[in-house]
Structure formats: C-alpha cells, structure tokens
C-alpha cells in the first residue's frame, strides 16, 4: 500500500517568514495530493490540493509543488501569521480507482511566533 | 453550505460498553468515509461507502466495528465491547459524485471517544 512520510514534525517560524513542509510518497500511481490544516479539537480542513497533471498550484499565501519523478510534494506558506499555527497533514491517494482512500503523513506542528 | 456534521462530539464510556456515532455528509455527496485518528498521528482509513454500499474496509476495522449507511445519506459507526485501545478521534468525510473533484474529501469535526 501507499506510504507517506512528512517532514519536519515540528516547525517554528517568526511571523512574516515563510514555512515549507515536505512529503514523499511511495506509490507512483498516486495522483491526488491534498493538504489539510487541523486545529486543536477540530477536524482536518482542506487548504489546497494538487493533481498529477500539474506541477504547482497557488492560492494566495499558500502554494503546493509536485515532483512526480522524485515522488515528493511540498507545501509553502508565505507571510505567515499567528493564525497559521496548527498541525498540517499531507495525504495521497493509493493506486487504483475506487474509494480514493487517503493515506496521511504524520503531521507537522507549525508554530508562528508573533 | 452545510458541512459534514458528526454527533456526538465527545463520548466517554466504560470498557465493554457499546457506542454508536453518527455522520451526516454534505448534501448530495454520495461518497462517505470513516477514519480514525490517534494522538499525534494522521487519520487512518477505516471504511468507505458509495451511496448505501460499503465497498471497502480496512484491516483496522475489527469484527467489533460495524458501519452502515442505510439510505445512502447519513452513516453510523458502532463499536461493540469497547476497549481502551479504541480511544481516538473518529472522523467522517464525504466527497462529491463522479466528476473532476470526486476525490476531494471534506471532513467533519470528529467524535472524540474516551474508553475508561
């Protein structure tokens, strides 16, 4: 099955700086890669996603890049704000159609220091 | 636009008791997923419904777990004879019908289960 590894596990940045979180996946047939933000006591919130037919996608301060050859994808947050502090998860779909069950990384706890 | 809702939000039970959780997906979403999340980990897939049919189950879903989606709308997840190891956040997600975004899953707030 699919295996997703995520780094770093914790990340502290000063307000206004950029944050980068990286993930690698094992199944070369995976073709959908979402990122979720999870605040304490809440469910994961989809913040951006990318499909394998594109290499980069941007939404305001958030961008995701995908390198299918190397099987890795990254989340970039620019001009970080204290409200960006949360746990971020990357995920990937395993090979084959059907349920699109997501395989998640273990998460990155981002702290933005005012 | 109403998101995915789950009930209850918190459940405390004693070991050996049965518990049932409910999930209401986003309207018109025909795909529904259950995940389990333990402290410090990412969500792990449990089971998947397309309309009322349960099409996939993870090996994590032991025979003490059962899920239903009788009318293709809301779903229930029941855990029988709960064990302390069942303590976790149980998350429900839904995704739209076939199309370009059918793989996009939206999560509910979760049900936090504590087994004493």
Tab-separated table of N, CA, C and O in Angstrom, chain B residues 26-105:
chain	number	residue	atom	x	y	z
B	26	UNK	N	-22.097	16.114	3.515
B	26	UNK	CA	-22.560	17.273	2.752
B	26	UNK	C	-23.652	16.809	1.781
B	26	UNK	O	-23.526	15.732	1.173
B	27	UNK	N	-24.679	17.611	1.675
B	27	UNK	CA	-25.805	17.258	0.823
B	27	UNK	C	-25.343	16.923	-0.600
B	27	UNK	O	-24.484	17.605	-1.152
B	28	UNK	N	-25.862	15.839	-1.139
B	28	UNK	CA	-25.570	15.368	-2.495
B	28	UNK	C	-24.210	14.689	-2.641
B	28	UNK	O	-23.870	14.262	-3.753
B	29	UNK	N	-23.445	14.601	-1.571
B	29	UNK	CA	-22.205	13.825	-1.632
B	29	UNK	C	-22.563	12.348	-1.485
B	29	UNK	O	-23.130	11.929	-0.479
B	30	UNK	N	-22.214	11.552	-2.488
B	30	UNK	CA	-22.595	10.153	-2.426
B	30	UNK	C	-21.494	9.260	-1.847
B	30	UNK	O	-21.722	8.089	-1.567
B	31	UNK	N	-20.305	9.818	-1.670
B	31	UNK	CA	-19.198	9.029	-1.116
B	31	UNK	C	-18.967	9.450	0.328
B	31	UNK	O	-18.911	10.651	0.637
B	32	UNK	N	-18.798	8.469	1.208
B	32	UNK	CA	-18.633	8.757	2.635
B	32	UNK	C	-17.538	7.851	3.196
B	32	UNK	O	-17.489	6.656	2.881
B	33	UNK	N	-16.687	8.449	4.008
B	33	UNK	CA	-15.531	7.747	4.553
B	33	UNK	C	-15.507	7.874	6.077
B	33	UNK	O	-15.906	8.914	6.610
B	34	UNK	N	-14.998	6.847	6.735
B	34	UNK	CA	-14.683	6.921	8.157
B	34	UNK	C	-13.176	6.730	8.324
B	34	UNK	O	-12.571	5.856	7.704
B	35	UNK	N	-12.610	7.568	9.193
B	35	UNK	CA	-11.204	7.480	9.549
B	35	UNK	C	-11.084	7.487	11.067
B	35	UNK	O	-11.966	7.987	11.775
B	36	UNK	N	-9.964	6.989	11.556
B	36	UNK	CA	-9.656	7.059	12.981
B	36	UNK	C	-8.326	7.786	13.146
B	36	UNK	O	-7.372	7.544	12.376
B	37	UNK	N	-8.282	8.678	14.144
B	37	UNK	CA	-7.053	9.435	14.391
B	37	UNK	C	-6.680	9.336	15.857
B	37	UNK	O	-7.444	9.743	16.730
B	38	UNK	N	-5.503	8.797	16.116
B	38	UNK	CA	-4.990	8.754	17.475
B	38	UNK	C	-4.042	9.925	17.695
B	38	UNK	O	-3.580	10.557	16.735
B	39	UNK	N	-3.745	10.203	18.949
B	39	UNK	CA	-2.987	11.392	19.321
B	39	UNK	C	-1.626	11.427	18.628
B	39	UNK	O	-0.875	10.455	18.664
B	40	UNK	N	-1.341	12.519	17.953
B	40	UNK	CA	-0.042	12.694	17.321
B	40	UNK	C	0.121	11.987	15.987
B	40	UNK	O	1.229	11.950	15.442
B	41	UNK	N	-0.969	11.441	15.465
B	41	UNK	CA	-0.898	10.715	14.196
B	41	UNK	C	-1.851	11.323	13.178
B	41	UNK	O	-2.761	12.072	13.522
B	42	UNK	N	-1.639	10.977	11.920
B	42	UNK	CA	-2.588	11.367	10.892
B	42	UNK	C	-3.780	10.428	10.887
B	42	UNK	O	-3.723	9.325	11.440
B	43	UNK	N	-4.866	10.845	10.286
B	43	UNK	CA	-6.041	9.965	10.190
B	43	UNK	C	-5.714	8.680	9.438
B	43	UNK	O	-4.916	8.681	8.498
B	44	UNK	N	-6.365	7.575	9.858
B	44	UNK	CA	-6.190	6.288	9.193
B	44	UNK	C	-7.548	5.820	8.665
B	44	UNK	O	-8.547	5.848	9.397
B	45	UNK	N	-7.561	5.372	7.443
B	45	UNK	CA	-8.785	4.940	6.781
B	45	UNK	C	-9.393	3.724	7.476
B	45	UNK	O	-8.697	2.771	7.822
B	46	UNK	N	-10.719	3.779	7.662
B	46	UNK	CA	-11.444	2.632	8.226
B	46	UNK	C	-12.347	1.970	7.192
B	46	UNK	O	-12.284	0.765	6.977
B	47	UNK	N	-13.235	2.785	6.576
B	47	UNK	CA	-14.188	2.199	5.651
B	47	UNK	C	-14.759	3.264	4.733
B	47	UNK	O	-14.638	4.468	4.994
B	48	UNK	N	-15.384	2.805	3.646
B	48	UNK	CA	-15.862	3.702	2.595
B	48	UNK	C	-17.208	3.219	2.065
B	48	UNK	O	-17.419	2.013	1.870
B	49	UNK	N	-18.107	4.170	1.860
B	49	UNK	CA	-19.413	3.894	1.260
B	49	UNK	C	-19.562	4.695	-0.037
B	49	UNK	O	-19.194	5.875	-0.089
B	50	UNK	N	-20.127	4.058	-1.025
B	50	UNK	CA	-20.613	4.792	-2.181
B	50	UNK	C	-22.120	4.567	-2.204
B	50	UNK	O	-22.581	3.427	-2.370
B	51	UNK	N	-22.850	5.642	-2.009
B	51	UNK	CA	-24.295	5.551	-1.745
B	51	UNK	C	-24.498	4.653	-0.523
B	51	UNK	O	-23.856	4.883	0.496
B	52	UNK	N	-25.321	3.623	-0.605
B	52	UNK	CA	-25.561	2.789	0.578
B	52	UNK	C	-24.622	1.587	0.655
B	52	UNK	O	-24.624	0.865	1.647
B	53	UNK	N	-23.818	1.380	-0.370
B	53	UNK	CA	-22.950	0.201	-0.425
B	53	UNK	C	-21.607	0.456	0.267
B	53	UNK	O	-20.905	1.429	-0.042
B	54	UNK	N	-21.265	-0.451	1.184
B	54	UNK	CA	-19.959	-0.392	1.843
B	54	UNK	C	-18.978	-1.139	0.954
B	54	UNK	O	-19.024	-2.370	0.860
B	55	UNK	N	-18.086	-0.427	0.318
B	55	UNK	CA	-17.257	-1.017	-0.727
B	55	UNK	C	-15.851	-1.381	-0.273
B	55	UNK	O	-15.200	-2.216	-0.900
B	56	UNK	N	-15.366	-0.722	0.779
B	56	UNK	CA	-14.020	-1.054	1.242
B	56	UNK	C	-13.960	-0.988	2.762
B	56	UNK	O	-14.610	-0.146	3.381
B	57	UNK	N	-13.187	-1.901	3.330
B	57	UNK	CA	-12.954	-1.908	4.771
B	57	UNK	C	-11.475	-2.137	5.030
B	57	UNK	O	-10.862	-3.016	4.423
B	58	UNK	N	-10.932	-1.368	5.949
B	58	UNK	CA	-9.537	-1.531	6.339
B	58	UNK	C	-9.394	-2.714	7.290
B	58	UNK	O	-10.338	-3.089	7.989
B	59	UNK	N	-8.196	-3.249	7.335
B	59	UNK	CA	-7.925	-4.319	8.309
B	59	UNK	C	-8.013	-3.785	9.742
B	59	UNK	O	-8.115	-4.554	10.694
B	60	UNK	N	-7.984	-2.452	9.893
B	60	UNK	CA	-8.135	-1.857	11.226
B	60	UNK	C	-9.551	-2.065	11.747
B	60	UNK	O	-9.793	-1.982	12.955
B	61	UNK	N	-10.487	-2.315	10.852
B	61	UNK	CA	-11.891	-2.450	11.236
B	61	UNK	C	-12.139	-3.877	11.685
B	61	UNK	O	-12.519	-4.736	10.892
B	62	UNK	N	-11.917	-4.118	12.987
B	62	UNK	CA	-12.104	-5.465	13.517
B	62	UNK	C	-13.583	-5.819	13.532
B	62	UNK	O	-14.449	-4.983	13.248
B	63	UNK	N	-13.880	-7.066	13.908
B	63	UNK	CA	-15.277	-7.511	13.892
B	63	UNK	C	-16.110	-6.847	14.976
B	63	UNK	O	-17.327	-7.023	15.022
B	64	UNK	N	-15.482	-6.070	15.862
B	64	UNK	CA	-16.254	-5.312	16.849
B	64	UNK	C	-16.804	-4.016	16.258
B	64	UNK	O	-17.625	-3.356	16.873
B	65	UNK	N	-16.329	-3.660	15.093
B	65	UNK	CA	-16.752	-2.431	14.432
B	65	UNK	C	-17.744	-2.766	13.324
B	65	UNK	O	-17.541	-3.712	12.563
B	66	UNK	N	-18.793	-1.963	13.219
B	66	UNK	CA	-19.702	-2.095	12.091
B	66	UNK	C	-20.172	-0.710	11.667
B	66	UNK	O	-20.404	0.153	12.498
B	67	UNK	N	-20.282	-0.525	10.376
B	67	UNK	CA	-20.729	0.753	9.834
B	67	UNK	C	-21.865	0.510	8.864
B	67	UNK	O	-21.900	-0.502	8.173
B	68	UNK	N	-22.793	1.456	8.848
B	68	UNK	CA	-23.939	1.359	7.950
B	68	UNK	C	-24.229	2.707	7.329
B	68	UNK	O	-23.925	3.754	7.905
B	69	UNK	N	-24.878	2.657	6.193
B	69	UNK	CA	-25.379	3.865	5.538
B	69	UNK	C	-26.665	3.448	4.817
B	69	UNK	O	-26.713	3.349	3.604
B	70	UNK	N	-27.707	3.209	5.585
B	70	UNK	CA	-28.887	2.507	5.073
B	70	UNK	C	-29.609	3.171	3.908
B	70	UNK	O	-30.133	2.507	3.047
B	71	UNK	N	-29.655	4.465	3.860
B	71	UNK	CA	-30.400	5.128	2.787
B	71	UNK	C	-29.482	5.970	1.913
B	71	UNK	O	-29.948	6.815	1.149
B	72	UNK	N	-28.197	5.727	2.036
B	72	UNK	CA	-27.264	6.492	1.221
B	72	UNK	C	-27.097	7.928	1.653
B	72	UNK	O	-26.526	8.729	0.907
B	73	UNK	N	-27.597	8.263	2.856
B	73	UNK	CA	-27.422	9.640	3.335
B	73	UNK	C	-26.510	9.616	4.555
B	73	UNK	O	-25.296	9.537	4.399
B	74	UNK	N	-27.072	9.630	5.780
B	74	UNK	CA	-26.235	9.604	6.965
B	74	UNK	C	-25.639	8.211	7.160
B	74	UNK	O	-26.103	7.217	6.577
B	75	UNK	N	-24.604	8.140	7.992
B	75	UNK	CA	-23.954	6.867	8.290
B	75	UNK	C	-23.783	6.741	9.800
B	75	UNK	O	-23.704	7.740	10.511
B	76	UNK	N	-23.738	5.504	10.267
B	76	UNK	CA	-23.427	5.245	11.673
B	76	UNK	C	-22.242	4.307	11.764
B	76	UNK	O	-22.052	3.434	10.908
B	77	UNK	N	-21.450	4.508	12.805
B	77	UNK	CA	-20.320	3.635	13.122
B	77	UNK	C	-20.526	3.138	14.538
B	77	UNK	O	-20.648	3.940	15.467
B	78	UNK	N	-20.619	1.832	14.700
B	78	UNK	CA	-20.831	1.242	16.019
B	78	UNK	C	-19.594	0.456	16.432
B	78	UNK	O	-19.006	-0.268	15.620
B	79	UNK	N	-19.224	0.622	17.675
B	79	UNK	CA	-18.146	-0.171	18.248
B	79	UNK	C	-18.748	-0.974	19.399
B	79	UNK	O	-19.317	-0.409	20.337
B	80	UNK	N	-18.629	-2.270	19.319
B	80	UNK	CA	-19.132	-3.147	20.372
B	80	UNK	C	-17.995	-3.525	21.319
B	80	UNK	O	-16.832	-3.622	20.915
B	81	UNK	N	-18.358	-3.734	22.573
B	81	UNK	CA	-17.389	-4.196	23.586
B	81	UNK	C	-16.116	-3.350	23.527
B	81	UNK	O	-15.013	-3.854	23.293
B	82	UNK	N	-16.285	-2.063	23.748
B	82	UNK	CA	-15.160	-1.138	23.599
B	82	UNK	C	-13.974	-1.520	24.472
B	82	UNK	O	-14.126	-2.063	25.577
B	83	UNK	N	-12.794	-1.219	23.944
B	83	UNK	CA	-11.525	-1.449	24.627
B	83	UNK	C	-10.810	-0.115	24.766
B	83	UNK	O	-11.082	0.828	24.016
B	84	UNK	N	-9.863	-0.045	25.697
B	84	UNK	CA	-9.157	1.216	25.896
B	84	UNK	C	-8.410	1.643	24.635
B	84	UNK	O	-8.268	2.826	24.356
B	85	UNK	N	-7.986	0.683	23.857
B	85	UNK	CA	-7.296	0.988	22.608
B	85	UNK	C	-8.185	1.611	21.546
B	85	UNK	O	-7.685	2.075	20.521
B	86	UNK	N	-9.487	1.618	21.787
B	86	UNK	CA	-10.404	2.255	20.842
B	86	UNK	C	-10.465	3.768	21.047
B	86	UNK	O	-11.056	4.484	20.228
B	87	UNK	N	-9.875	4.245	22.128
B	87	UNK	CA	-9.883	5.685	22.397
B	87	UNK	C	-9.173	6.416	21.266
B	87	UNK	O	-8.010	6.130	20.956
B	88	UNK	N	-9.877	7.329	20.634
B	88	UNK	CA	-9.354	8.028	19.460
B	88	UNK	C	-10.379	9.058	19.016
B	88	UNK	O	-11.476	9.147	19.573
B	89	UNK	N	-9.999	9.829	17.994
B	89	UNK	CA	-10.952	10.709	17.317
B	89	UNK	C	-11.455	9.952	16.088
B	89	UNK	O	-10.654	9.452	15.290
B	90	UNK	N	-12.756	9.866	15.934
B	90	UNK	CA	-13.343	9.199	14.774
B	90	UNK	C	-13.867	10.284	13.835
B	90	UNK	O	-14.743	11.070	14.186
B	91	UNK	N	-13.309	10.285	12.636
B	91	UNK	CA	-13.597	11.331	11.665
B	91	UNK	C	-14.407	10.774	10.504
B	91	UNK	O	-14.176	9.655	10.042
B	92	UNK	N	-15.315	11.576	10.038
B	92	UNK	CA	-16.115	11.240	8.868
B	92	UNK	C	-15.796	12.264	7.777
B	92	UNK	O	-15.558	13.449	8.068
B	93	UNK	N	-15.774	11.810	6.543
B	93	UNK	CA	-15.540	12.705	5.415
B	93	UNK	C	-16.483	12.332	4.285
B	93	UNK	O	-16.941	11.188	4.201
B	94	UNK	N	-16.771	13.295	3.435
B	94	UNK	CA	-17.589	12.986	2.266
B	94	UNK	C	-16.987	13.646	1.036
B	94	UNK	O	-16.221	14.612	1.144
B	95	UNK	N	-17.320	13.099	-0.127
B	95	UNK	CA	-16.838	13.671	-1.375
B	95	UNK	C	-17.951	13.592	-2.419
B	95	UNK	O	-18.869	12.777	-2.309
B	96	UNK	N	-17.874	14.463	-3.427
B	96	UNK	CA	-18.981	14.572	-4.380
B	96	UNK	C	-19.053	13.385	-5.336
B	96	UNK	O	-18.137	12.576	-5.404
B	97	UNK	N	-20.144	13.324	-6.106
B	97	UNK	CA	-20.294	12.254	-7.096
B	97	UNK	C	-19.222	12.338	-8.177
B	97	UNK	O	-18.445	13.292	-8.233
B	98	UNK	N	-19.196	11.336	-9.032
B	98	UNK	CA	-18.184	11.248	-10.079
B	98	UNK	C	-18.045	12.564	-10.839
B	98	UNK	O	-19.028	13.190	-11.227
B	99	UNK	N	-16.821	12.950	-11.049
B	99	UNK	CA	-16.508	14.206	-11.714
B	99	UNK	C	-15.071	14.553	-11.421
B	99	UNK	O	-14.326	13.761	-10.855
B	100	UNK	N	-14.702	15.737	-11.729
B	100	UNK	CA	-13.298	16.119	-11.595
B	100	UNK	C	-12.857	16.225	-10.147
B	100	UNK	O	-11.670	16.129	-9.860
B	101	UNK	N	-13.796	16.408	-9.209
B	101	UNK	CA	-13.391	16.578	-7.811
B	101	UNK	C	-13.935	15.470	-6.926
B	101	UNK	O	-14.066	15.645	-5.722
B	102	UNK	N	-14.235	14.326	-7.492
B	102	UNK	CA	-14.812	13.250	-6.689
B	102	UNK	C	-13.834	12.730	-5.662
B	102	UNK	O	-14.219	12.048	-4.717
B	103	UNK	N	-12.528	13.039	-5.852
B	103	UNK	CA	-11.530	12.569	-4.889
B	103	UNK	C	-11.352	13.557	-3.729
B	103	UNK	O	-10.628	13.255	-2.782
B	104	UNK	N	-11.980	14.711	-3.778
B	104	UNK	CA	-11.799	15.743	-2.758
B	104	UNK	C	-12.664	15.444	-1.549
B	104	UNK	O	-13.885	15.467	-1.637
B	105	UNK	N	-12.025	15.207	-0.416
B	105	UNK	CA	-12.747	14.822	0.794
B	105	UNK	C	-12.816	15.981	1.780
B	105	UNK	O	-11.813	16.631	2.058
